[in-house]
Short mmCIF file of C-alpha atoms and ligand atoms in Angstrom, two decimals:
data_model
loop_
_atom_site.label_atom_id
_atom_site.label_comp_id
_atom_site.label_asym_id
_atom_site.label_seq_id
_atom_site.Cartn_x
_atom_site.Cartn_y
_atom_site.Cartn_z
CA UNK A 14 -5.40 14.72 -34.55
CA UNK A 15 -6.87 15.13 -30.82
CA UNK A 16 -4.15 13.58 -27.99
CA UNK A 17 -5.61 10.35 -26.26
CA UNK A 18 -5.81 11.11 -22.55
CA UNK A 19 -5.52 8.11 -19.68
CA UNK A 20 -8.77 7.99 -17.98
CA UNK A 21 -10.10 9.92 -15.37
CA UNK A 22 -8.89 8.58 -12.09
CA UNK A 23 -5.94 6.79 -13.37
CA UNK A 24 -2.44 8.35 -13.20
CA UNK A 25 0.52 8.39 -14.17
CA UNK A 26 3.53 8.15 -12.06
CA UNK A 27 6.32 10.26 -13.26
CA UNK A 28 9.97 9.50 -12.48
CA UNK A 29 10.25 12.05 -9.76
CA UNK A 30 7.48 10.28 -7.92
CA UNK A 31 8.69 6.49 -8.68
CA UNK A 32 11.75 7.46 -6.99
CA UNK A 33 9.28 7.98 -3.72
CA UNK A 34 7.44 4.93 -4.24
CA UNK A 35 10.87 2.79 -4.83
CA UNK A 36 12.21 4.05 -1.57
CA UNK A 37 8.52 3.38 0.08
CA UNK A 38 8.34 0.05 -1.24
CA UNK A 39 11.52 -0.99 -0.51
CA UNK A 40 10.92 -0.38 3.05
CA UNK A 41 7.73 -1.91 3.33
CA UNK A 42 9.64 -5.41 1.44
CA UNK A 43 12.12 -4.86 4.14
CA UNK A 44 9.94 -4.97 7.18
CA UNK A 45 7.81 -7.82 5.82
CA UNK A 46 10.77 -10.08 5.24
CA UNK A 47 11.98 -9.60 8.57
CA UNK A 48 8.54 -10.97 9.51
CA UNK A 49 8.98 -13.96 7.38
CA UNK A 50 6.41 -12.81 5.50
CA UNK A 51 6.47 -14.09 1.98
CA UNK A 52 4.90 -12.59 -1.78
CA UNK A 53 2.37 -14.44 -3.47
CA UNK A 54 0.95 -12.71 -6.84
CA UNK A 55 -2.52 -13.47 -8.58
CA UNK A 56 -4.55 -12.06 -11.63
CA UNK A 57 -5.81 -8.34 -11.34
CA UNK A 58 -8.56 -10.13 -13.19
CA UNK A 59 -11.17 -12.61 -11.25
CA UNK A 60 -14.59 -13.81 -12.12
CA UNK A 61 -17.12 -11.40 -10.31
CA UNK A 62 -18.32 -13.63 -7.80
CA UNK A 63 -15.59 -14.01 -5.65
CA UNK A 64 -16.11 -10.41 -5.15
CA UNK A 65 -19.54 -10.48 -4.68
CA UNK A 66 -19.32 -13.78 -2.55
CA UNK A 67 -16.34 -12.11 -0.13
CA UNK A 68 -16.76 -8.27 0.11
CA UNK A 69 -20.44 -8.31 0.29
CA UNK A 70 -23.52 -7.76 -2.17
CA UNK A 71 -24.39 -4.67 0.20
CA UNK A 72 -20.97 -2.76 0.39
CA UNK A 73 -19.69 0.15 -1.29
CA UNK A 74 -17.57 -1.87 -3.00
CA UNK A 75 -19.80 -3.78 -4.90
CA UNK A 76 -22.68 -1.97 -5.24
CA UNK A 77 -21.21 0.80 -6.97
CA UNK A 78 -17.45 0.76 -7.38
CA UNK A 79 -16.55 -2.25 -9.18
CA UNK A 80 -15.27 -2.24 -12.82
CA UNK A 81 -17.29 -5.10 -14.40
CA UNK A 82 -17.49 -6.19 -17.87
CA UNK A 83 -18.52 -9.80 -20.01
CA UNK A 84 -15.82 -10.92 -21.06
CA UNK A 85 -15.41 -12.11 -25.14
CA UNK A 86 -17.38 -15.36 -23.86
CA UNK A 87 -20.02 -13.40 -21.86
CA UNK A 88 -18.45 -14.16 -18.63
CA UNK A 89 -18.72 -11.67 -15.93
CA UNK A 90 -15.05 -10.62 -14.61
CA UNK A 91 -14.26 -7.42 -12.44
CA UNK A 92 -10.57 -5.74 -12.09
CA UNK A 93 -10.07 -6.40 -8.40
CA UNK A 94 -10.64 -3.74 -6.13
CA UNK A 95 -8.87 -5.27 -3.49
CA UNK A 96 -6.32 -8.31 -2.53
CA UNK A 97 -7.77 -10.44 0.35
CA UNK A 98 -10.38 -11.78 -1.67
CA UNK A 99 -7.99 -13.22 -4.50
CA UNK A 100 -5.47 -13.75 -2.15
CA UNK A 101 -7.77 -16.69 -0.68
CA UNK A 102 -8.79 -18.05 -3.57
CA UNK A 103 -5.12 -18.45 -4.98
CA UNK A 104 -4.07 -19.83 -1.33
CA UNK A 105 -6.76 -22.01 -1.26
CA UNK A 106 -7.05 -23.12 -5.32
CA UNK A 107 -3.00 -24.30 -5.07
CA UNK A 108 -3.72 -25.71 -1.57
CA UNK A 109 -1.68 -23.14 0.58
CA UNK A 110 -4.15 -23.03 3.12
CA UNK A 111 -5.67 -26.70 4.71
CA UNK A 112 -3.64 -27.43 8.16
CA UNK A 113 -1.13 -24.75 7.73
CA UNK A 114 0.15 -21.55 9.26
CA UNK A 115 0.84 -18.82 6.08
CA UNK A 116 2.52 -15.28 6.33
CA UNK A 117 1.88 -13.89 2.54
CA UNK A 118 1.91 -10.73 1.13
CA UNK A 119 1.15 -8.89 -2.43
CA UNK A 120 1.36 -5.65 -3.73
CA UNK A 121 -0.16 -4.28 -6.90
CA UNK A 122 -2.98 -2.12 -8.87
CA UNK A 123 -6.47 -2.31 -7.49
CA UNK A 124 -9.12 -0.64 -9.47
CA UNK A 125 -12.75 1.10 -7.89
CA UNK A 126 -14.70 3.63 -9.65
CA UNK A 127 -14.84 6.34 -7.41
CA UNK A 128 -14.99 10.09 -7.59
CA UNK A 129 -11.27 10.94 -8.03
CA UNK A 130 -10.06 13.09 -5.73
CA UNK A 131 -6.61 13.75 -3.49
CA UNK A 132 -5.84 10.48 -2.33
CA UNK A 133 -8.59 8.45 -4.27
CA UNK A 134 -8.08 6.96 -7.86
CA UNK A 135 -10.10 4.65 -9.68
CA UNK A 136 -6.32 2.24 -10.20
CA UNK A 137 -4.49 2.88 -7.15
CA UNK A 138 -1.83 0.44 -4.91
CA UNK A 139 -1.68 -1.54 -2.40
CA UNK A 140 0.62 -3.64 -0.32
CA UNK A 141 -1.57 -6.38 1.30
CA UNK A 142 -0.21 -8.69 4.61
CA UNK A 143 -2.42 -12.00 5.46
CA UNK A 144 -1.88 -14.65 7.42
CA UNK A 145 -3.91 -17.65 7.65
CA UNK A 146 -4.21 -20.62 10.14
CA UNK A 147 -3.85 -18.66 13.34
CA UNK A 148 -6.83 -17.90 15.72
CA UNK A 149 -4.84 -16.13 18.55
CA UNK A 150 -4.50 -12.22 19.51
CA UNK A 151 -0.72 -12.89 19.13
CA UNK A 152 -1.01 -12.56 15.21
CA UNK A 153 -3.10 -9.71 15.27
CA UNK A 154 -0.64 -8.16 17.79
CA UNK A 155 2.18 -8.78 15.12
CA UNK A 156 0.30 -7.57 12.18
CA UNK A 157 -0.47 -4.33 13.94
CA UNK A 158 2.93 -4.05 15.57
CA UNK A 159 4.79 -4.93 12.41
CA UNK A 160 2.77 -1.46 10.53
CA UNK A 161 3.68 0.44 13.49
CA UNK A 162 7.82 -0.49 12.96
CA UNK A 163 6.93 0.48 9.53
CA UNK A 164 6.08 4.13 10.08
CA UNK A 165 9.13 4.02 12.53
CA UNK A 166 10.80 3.02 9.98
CA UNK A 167 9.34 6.27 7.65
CA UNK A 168 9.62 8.44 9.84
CA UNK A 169 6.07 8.81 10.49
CA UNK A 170 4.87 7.66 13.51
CA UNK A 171 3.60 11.11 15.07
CA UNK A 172 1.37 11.59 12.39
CA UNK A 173 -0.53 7.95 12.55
CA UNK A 174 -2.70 7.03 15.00
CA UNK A 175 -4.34 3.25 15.30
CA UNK A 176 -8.29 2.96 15.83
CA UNK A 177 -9.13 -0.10 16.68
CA UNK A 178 -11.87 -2.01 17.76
CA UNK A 179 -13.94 -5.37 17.97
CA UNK A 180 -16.81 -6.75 15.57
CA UNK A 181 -17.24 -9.59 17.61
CA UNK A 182 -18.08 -13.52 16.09
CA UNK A 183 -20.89 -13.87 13.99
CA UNK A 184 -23.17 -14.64 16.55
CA UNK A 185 -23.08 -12.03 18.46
CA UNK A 186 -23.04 -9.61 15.51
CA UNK A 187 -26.36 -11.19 14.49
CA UNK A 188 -27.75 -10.39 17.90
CA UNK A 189 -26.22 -7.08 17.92
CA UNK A 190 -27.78 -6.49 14.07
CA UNK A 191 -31.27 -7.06 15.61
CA UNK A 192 -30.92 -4.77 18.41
CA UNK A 193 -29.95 -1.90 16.02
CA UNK A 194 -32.11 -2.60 13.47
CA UNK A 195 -35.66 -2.08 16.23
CA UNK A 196 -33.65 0.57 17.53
CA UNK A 197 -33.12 2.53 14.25
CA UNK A 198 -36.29 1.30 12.99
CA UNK A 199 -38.06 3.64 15.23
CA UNK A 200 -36.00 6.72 13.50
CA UNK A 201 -36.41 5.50 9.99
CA UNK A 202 -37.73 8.37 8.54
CA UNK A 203 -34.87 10.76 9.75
CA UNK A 204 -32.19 8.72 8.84
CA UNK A 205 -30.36 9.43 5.38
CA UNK A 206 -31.16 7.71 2.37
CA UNK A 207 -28.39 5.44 2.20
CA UNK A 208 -28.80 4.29 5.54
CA UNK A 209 -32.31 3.79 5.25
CA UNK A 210 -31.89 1.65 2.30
CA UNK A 211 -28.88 -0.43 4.49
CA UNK A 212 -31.47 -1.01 7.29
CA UNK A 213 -32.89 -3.64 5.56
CA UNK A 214 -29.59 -5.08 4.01
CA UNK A 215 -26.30 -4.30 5.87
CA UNK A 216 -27.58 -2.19 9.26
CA UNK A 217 -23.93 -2.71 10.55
CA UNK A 218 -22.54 0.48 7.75
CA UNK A 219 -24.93 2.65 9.12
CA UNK A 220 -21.97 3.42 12.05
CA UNK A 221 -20.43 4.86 10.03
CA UNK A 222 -22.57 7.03 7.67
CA UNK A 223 -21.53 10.35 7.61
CA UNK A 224 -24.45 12.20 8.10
CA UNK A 225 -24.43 14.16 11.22
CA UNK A 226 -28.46 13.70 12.00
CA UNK A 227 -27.88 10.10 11.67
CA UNK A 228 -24.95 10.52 13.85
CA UNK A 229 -27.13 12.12 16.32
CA UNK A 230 -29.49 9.16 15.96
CA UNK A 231 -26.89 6.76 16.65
CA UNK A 232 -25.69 8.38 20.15
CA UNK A 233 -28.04 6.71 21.70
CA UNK A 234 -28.57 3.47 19.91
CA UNK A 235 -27.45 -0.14 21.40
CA UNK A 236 -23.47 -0.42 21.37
CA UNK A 237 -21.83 -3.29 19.91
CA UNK A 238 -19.41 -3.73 22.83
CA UNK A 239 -21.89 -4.29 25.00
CA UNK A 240 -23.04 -7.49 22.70
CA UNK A 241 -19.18 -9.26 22.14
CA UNK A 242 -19.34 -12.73 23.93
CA UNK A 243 -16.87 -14.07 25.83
CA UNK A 244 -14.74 -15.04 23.65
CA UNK A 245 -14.62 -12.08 21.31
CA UNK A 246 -13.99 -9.93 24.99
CA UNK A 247 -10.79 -12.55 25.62
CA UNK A 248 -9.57 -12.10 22.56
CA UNK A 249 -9.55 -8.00 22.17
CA UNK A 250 -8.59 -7.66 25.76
CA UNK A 251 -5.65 -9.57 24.73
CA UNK A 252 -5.04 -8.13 21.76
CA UNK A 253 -4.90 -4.62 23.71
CA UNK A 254 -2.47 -6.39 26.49
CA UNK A 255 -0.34 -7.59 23.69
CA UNK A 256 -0.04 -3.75 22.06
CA UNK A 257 0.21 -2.22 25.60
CA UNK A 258 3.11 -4.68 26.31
CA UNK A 259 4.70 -3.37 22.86
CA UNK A 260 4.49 -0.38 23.25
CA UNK A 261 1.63 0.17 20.21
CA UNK A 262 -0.81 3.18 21.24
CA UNK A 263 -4.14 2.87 20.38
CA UNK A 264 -7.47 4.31 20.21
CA UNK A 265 -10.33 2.25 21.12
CA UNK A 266 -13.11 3.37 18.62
CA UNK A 267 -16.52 1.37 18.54
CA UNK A 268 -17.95 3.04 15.57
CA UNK A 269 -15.40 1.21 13.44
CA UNK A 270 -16.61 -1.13 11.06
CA UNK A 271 -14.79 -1.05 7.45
CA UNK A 272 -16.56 -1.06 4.51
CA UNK A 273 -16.00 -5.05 3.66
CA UNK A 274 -18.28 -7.65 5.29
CA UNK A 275 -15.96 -10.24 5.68
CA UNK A 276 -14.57 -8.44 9.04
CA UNK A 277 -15.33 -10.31 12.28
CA UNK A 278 -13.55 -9.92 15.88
CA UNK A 279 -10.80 -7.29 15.58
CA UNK A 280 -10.91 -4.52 12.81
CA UNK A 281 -7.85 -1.56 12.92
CA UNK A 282 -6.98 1.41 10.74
CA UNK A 283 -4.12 4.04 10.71
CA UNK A 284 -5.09 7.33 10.33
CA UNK A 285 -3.74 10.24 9.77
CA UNK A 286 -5.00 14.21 9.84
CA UNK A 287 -2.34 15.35 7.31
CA UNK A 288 -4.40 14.57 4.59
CA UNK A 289 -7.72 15.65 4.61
CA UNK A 290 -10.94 13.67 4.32
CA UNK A 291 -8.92 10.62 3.02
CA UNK A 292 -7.18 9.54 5.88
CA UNK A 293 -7.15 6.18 6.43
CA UNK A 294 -3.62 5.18 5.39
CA UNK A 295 -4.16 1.31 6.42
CA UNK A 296 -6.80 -1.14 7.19
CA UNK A 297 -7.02 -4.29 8.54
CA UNK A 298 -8.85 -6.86 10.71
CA UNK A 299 -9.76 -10.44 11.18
CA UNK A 300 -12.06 -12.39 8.68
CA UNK A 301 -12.06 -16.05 10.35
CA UNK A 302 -14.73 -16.97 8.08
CA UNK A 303 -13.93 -15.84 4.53
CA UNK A 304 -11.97 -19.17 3.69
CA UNK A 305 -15.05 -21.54 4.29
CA UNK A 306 -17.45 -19.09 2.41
CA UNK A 307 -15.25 -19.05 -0.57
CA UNK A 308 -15.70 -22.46 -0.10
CA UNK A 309 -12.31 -23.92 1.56
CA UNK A 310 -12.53 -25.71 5.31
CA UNK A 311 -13.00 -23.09 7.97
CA UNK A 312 -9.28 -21.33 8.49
CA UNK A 313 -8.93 -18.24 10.71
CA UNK A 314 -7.24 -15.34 8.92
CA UNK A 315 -6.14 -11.56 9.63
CA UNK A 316 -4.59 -8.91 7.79
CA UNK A 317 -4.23 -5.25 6.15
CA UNK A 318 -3.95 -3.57 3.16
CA UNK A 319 -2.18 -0.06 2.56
CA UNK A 320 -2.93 2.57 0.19
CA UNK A 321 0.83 3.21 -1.43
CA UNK A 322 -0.62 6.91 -2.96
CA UNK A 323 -1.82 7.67 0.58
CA UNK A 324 1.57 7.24 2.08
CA UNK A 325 3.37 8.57 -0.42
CA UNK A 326 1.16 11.71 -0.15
CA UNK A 327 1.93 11.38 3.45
CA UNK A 328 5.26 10.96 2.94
CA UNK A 329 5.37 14.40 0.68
CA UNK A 330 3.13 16.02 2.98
CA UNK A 331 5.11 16.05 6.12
CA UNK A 332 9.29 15.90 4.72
CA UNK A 333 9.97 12.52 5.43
CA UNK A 334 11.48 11.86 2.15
CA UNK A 335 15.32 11.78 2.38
CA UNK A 336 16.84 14.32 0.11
CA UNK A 337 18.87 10.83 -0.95
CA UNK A 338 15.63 9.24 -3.12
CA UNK A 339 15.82 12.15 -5.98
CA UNK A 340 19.41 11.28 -6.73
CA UNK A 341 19.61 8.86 -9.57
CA UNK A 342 23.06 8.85 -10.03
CA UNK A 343 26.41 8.81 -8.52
CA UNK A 344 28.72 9.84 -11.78
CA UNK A 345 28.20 11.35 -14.98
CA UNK A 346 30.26 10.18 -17.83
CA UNK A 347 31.47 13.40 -19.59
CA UNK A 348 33.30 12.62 -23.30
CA UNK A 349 34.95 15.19 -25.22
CA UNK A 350 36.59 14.54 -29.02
CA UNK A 351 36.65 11.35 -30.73
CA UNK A 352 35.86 9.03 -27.77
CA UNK A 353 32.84 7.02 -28.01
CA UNK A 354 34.47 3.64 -28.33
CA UNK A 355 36.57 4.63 -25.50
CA UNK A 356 33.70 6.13 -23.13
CA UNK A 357 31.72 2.64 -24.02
CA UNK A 358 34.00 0.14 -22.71
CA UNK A 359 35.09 2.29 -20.24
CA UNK A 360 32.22 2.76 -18.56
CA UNK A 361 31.10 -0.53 -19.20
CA UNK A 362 34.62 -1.82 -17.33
CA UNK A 363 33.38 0.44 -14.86
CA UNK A 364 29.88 -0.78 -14.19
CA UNK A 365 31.37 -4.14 -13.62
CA UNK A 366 34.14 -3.38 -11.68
CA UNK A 367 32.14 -0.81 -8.93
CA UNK A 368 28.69 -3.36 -9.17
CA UNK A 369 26.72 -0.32 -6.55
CA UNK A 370 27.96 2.57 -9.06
CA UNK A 371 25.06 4.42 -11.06
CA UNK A 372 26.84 6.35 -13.90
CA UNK A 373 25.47 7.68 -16.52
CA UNK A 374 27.14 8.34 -20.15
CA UNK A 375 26.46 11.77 -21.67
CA UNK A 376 25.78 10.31 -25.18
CA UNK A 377 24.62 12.69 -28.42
CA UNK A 378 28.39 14.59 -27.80
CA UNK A 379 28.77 18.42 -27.88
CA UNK A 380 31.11 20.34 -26.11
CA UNK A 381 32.68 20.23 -23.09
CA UNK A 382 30.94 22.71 -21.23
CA UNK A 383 27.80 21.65 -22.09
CA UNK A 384 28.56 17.89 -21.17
CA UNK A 385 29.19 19.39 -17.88
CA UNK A 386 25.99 21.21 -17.26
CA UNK A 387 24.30 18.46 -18.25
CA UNK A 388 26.44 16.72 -15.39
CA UNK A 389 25.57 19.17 -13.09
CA UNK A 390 22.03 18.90 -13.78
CA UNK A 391 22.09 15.42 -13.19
CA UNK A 392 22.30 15.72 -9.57
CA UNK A 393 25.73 13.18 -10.07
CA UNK A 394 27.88 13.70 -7.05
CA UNK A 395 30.80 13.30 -9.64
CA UNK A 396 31.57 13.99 -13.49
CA UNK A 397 34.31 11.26 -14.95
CA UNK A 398 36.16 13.42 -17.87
CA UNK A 399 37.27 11.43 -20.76
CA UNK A 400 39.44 13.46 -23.22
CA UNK A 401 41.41 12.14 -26.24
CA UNK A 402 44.87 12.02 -24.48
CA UNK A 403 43.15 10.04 -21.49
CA UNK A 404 41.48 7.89 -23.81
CA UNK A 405 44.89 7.41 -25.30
CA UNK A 406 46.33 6.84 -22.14
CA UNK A 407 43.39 4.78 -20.01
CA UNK A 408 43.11 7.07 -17.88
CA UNK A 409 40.07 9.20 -17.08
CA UNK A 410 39.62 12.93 -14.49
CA UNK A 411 37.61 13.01 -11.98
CA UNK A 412 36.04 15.97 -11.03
CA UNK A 413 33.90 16.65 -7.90
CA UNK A 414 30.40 18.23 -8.55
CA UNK A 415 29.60 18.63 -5.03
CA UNK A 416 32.44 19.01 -2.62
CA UNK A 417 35.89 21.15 -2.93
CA UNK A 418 38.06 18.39 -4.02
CA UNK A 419 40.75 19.33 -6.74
CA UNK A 420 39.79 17.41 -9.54
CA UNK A 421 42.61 14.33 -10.33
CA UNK A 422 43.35 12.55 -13.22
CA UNK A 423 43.96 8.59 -12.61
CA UNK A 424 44.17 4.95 -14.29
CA UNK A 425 41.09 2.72 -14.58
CA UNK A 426 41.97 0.73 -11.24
CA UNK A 427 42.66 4.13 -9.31
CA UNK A 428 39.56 5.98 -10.19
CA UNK A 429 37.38 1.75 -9.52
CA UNK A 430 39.21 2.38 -6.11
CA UNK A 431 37.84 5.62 -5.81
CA UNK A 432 34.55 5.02 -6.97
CA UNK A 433 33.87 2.17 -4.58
CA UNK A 434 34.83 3.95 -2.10
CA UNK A 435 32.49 6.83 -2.73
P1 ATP B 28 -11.94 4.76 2.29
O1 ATP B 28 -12.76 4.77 3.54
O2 ATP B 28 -10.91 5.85 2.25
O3 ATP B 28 -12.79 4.68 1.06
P2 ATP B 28 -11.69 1.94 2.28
O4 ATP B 28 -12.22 1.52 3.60
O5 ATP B 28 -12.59 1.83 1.11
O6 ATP B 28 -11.09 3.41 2.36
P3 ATP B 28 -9.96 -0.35 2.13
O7 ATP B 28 -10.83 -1.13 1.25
O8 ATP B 28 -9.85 -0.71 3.53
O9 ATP B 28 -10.33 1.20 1.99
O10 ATP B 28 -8.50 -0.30 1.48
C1 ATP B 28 -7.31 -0.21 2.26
C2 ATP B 28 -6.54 1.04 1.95
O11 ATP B 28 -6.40 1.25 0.55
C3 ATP B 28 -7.20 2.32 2.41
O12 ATP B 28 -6.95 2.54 3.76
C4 ATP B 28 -6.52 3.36 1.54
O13 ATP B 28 -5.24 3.68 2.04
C5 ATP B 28 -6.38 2.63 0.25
N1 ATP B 28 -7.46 2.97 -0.68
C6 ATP B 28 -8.72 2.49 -0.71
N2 ATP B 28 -9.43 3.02 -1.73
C7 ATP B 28 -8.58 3.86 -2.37
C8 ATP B 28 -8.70 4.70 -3.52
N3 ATP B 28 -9.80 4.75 -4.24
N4 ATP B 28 -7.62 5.43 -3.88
C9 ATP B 28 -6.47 5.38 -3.19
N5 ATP B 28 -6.29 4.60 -2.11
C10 ATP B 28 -7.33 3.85 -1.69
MG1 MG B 29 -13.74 3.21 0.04
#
């Protein structure tokens, strides 16, 4: 019979690699707590208008990317392709979000049906950080500060750099959208396809189309910093004081727009060249008005979501994995003769007594030399030898895989001494 195959886009992740992602996602838990940040979870499944209602009708996203199906009652539901969205509707749907401040964040699957390539699956991962109820620069500051002790924290800092930039409020992106759209119009016919088509619906993408002639088009076209009011120009100048003050480099670049349309004021993504064309690591900005259009009262909100297959590409791609995170295992139980009774309860006396120690029992017997290439293999710093006459005795060897220690032979409570100390 043919072998079923997962689906095109969706992978596996092997043991090798979880061991990469456990390390990454411990440290990313790590920094968040010591933000105060805490997790909220929600379905991977959502009706399909909370994506259409949040990311836009007009996007990427929707347009062509979602995975949509009727459900057994004919109702339309889509695998999320991102977290913000149902991350507001479970804040505000269990009343998280009217007259308070919230630091949340999630972490799981999100699904898009894209072309599969390096760095972009149709399921892939994402840690998500949001916080609602706070209007200021100061939060945005912390979001973007709290991604750059992150990479600190990788070891990856060289290779990221932060673009960052303004959409202004609504207003004055409305103004701005008009002033593009007679400017563009003029061009129309040498303007690609896709942007042609977004003229009419979302003129804002067409920054960032990747077609050089529409690129040239664009060089001289009306520039959205030049249409932020007041308020939006207080609030990224402070923003930028903020980052300056904490040391955060950054590269001011007004072509940025993101793909989602609930962005307003500032937008930011890390980026890194290590990685060819899919290089945006992590993305973020403000969406003050998201809440009220999902239909809660109008609550200012900012955050980011980061691509954990990006950064543990990234992660690969440059040697900042310790040579710690492929070691599974600290000791390898090795038992020789008539011992299984013994090597269970031993090790399982073990386990309890040395609560950090990851030991493995051989199991399946065979001889001693084998046991102990199968040790070796491991990648066990140590192999605990349990022979009839230490059985006998309660005593077990220790023998030391990687360093030149003599090997020693001691009771239970020497060699829980010794482990612990390990
Ligand atoms: P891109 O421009 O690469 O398509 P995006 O703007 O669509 O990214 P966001 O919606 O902002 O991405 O998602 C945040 C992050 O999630 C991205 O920066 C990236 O790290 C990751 N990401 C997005 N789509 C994919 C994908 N298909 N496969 C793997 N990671 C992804
Ligand atoms: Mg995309």
């Amino acid at each position: 019979m043919s072998k079923i195959q997962s689906l095109r886009g969706m992978s596996d992740l092997l043991p090798e690699q979880s061991a990469i992602w456990q390390y990454l996602e411990d440290k990313i838990l790590t920094v968040l707590q010591s933000y105060g940040y805490r997790e909220i979870r929600f379905p991977i499944l959502e009706n399909t208008e909370l994506f259409k209602r949040s990311i836009g009708e007009v996007t990427d996203i929707v347009e062509k990317e979602m995975y949509t199906f009727a459900d057994r009652n004919d109702e339309s539901v889509t695998l999320r392709p991102e977290g913000t969205a149902g991350c507001v509707r479970a804040s505000e749907q269990n009343g998280l979000l009217y007259n308070q401040i919230q630091r949340l964040w999630y972490r799981g699957p999100m699904f898009r049906y894209e072309r599969p390539q390096k760095g972009r699956l149709r399921q892939f991962h994402q840690f998500g950080a949001e916080v609602f109820g706070l209007q200021g620069p100061d939060i945005d500051a912390e979001l973007i500060t709290m991604t750059a002790r992150l990479w600190r924290d990788l070891g990856i800092s060289e290779h990221l750099t932060l673009q960052l930039n303004s959409l202004g409020t609504a207003a004055c992106r409305a103004t701005y959208r008009e002033a593009l759209v007679v400017y563009l119009s003029a061009y129309k016919e040498q303007l690609d396809a896709d942007s042609q088509r977004r003229l009419d619906t979302n003129p804002l993408r067409i920054l960032d189309s990747k077609s050089p002639q529409t690129q040239d088009i664009l060089a001289d076209a009306p520039k959205l910093d030049e249409f932020l009011d007041e308020e939006s120009q207080a609030h990224f100048a402070q923003l930028c004081g903020l980052l300056d003050a904490a040391g955060v480099a950054y590269e001011i670049n007004h072509k940025l727009v993101r793909g989602l349309d609930y962005y307003g004021k500032t937008v930011f993504e890390w980026v890194t060249d290590a990685l060819g064309a899919q290089g945006t690591v992590c993305a973020g900005g403000r969406y003050d008005g998201l809440v009220e259009q999902l239909g809660g009262k109008p609550t200012p909100a900012v955050g980011f979501g980061l691509g954990e297959e990006r950064l543990a590409l990234l992660l690969d791609a440059v040697g900042a994995v310790p040579d710690s995170v492929g070691r599974h295992l600290d000791a390898y139980l090795v038992a020789v003769g008539d011992v299984s009774t013994a090597a269970l309860l031993m090790s399982e006396d073990l386990r309890s007594k040395c609560p950090k120690l990851r030991l493995q029992n051989h199991c399946g017997g065979g001889s001693f030399k084998n046991q102990l290439k199968k040790a070796d293999r491991s990648g066990a710093d140590i192999a605990l030898i349990l022979g009839e006459d230490e059985a006998q005795a309660g005593r077990l060897t220790i023998k030391y895989l990687r360093q030149s220690k003599d090997q020693v032979t001691v009771s239970l409570d020497e060699a829980v001494a010794l482990l612990n100390k390990a």
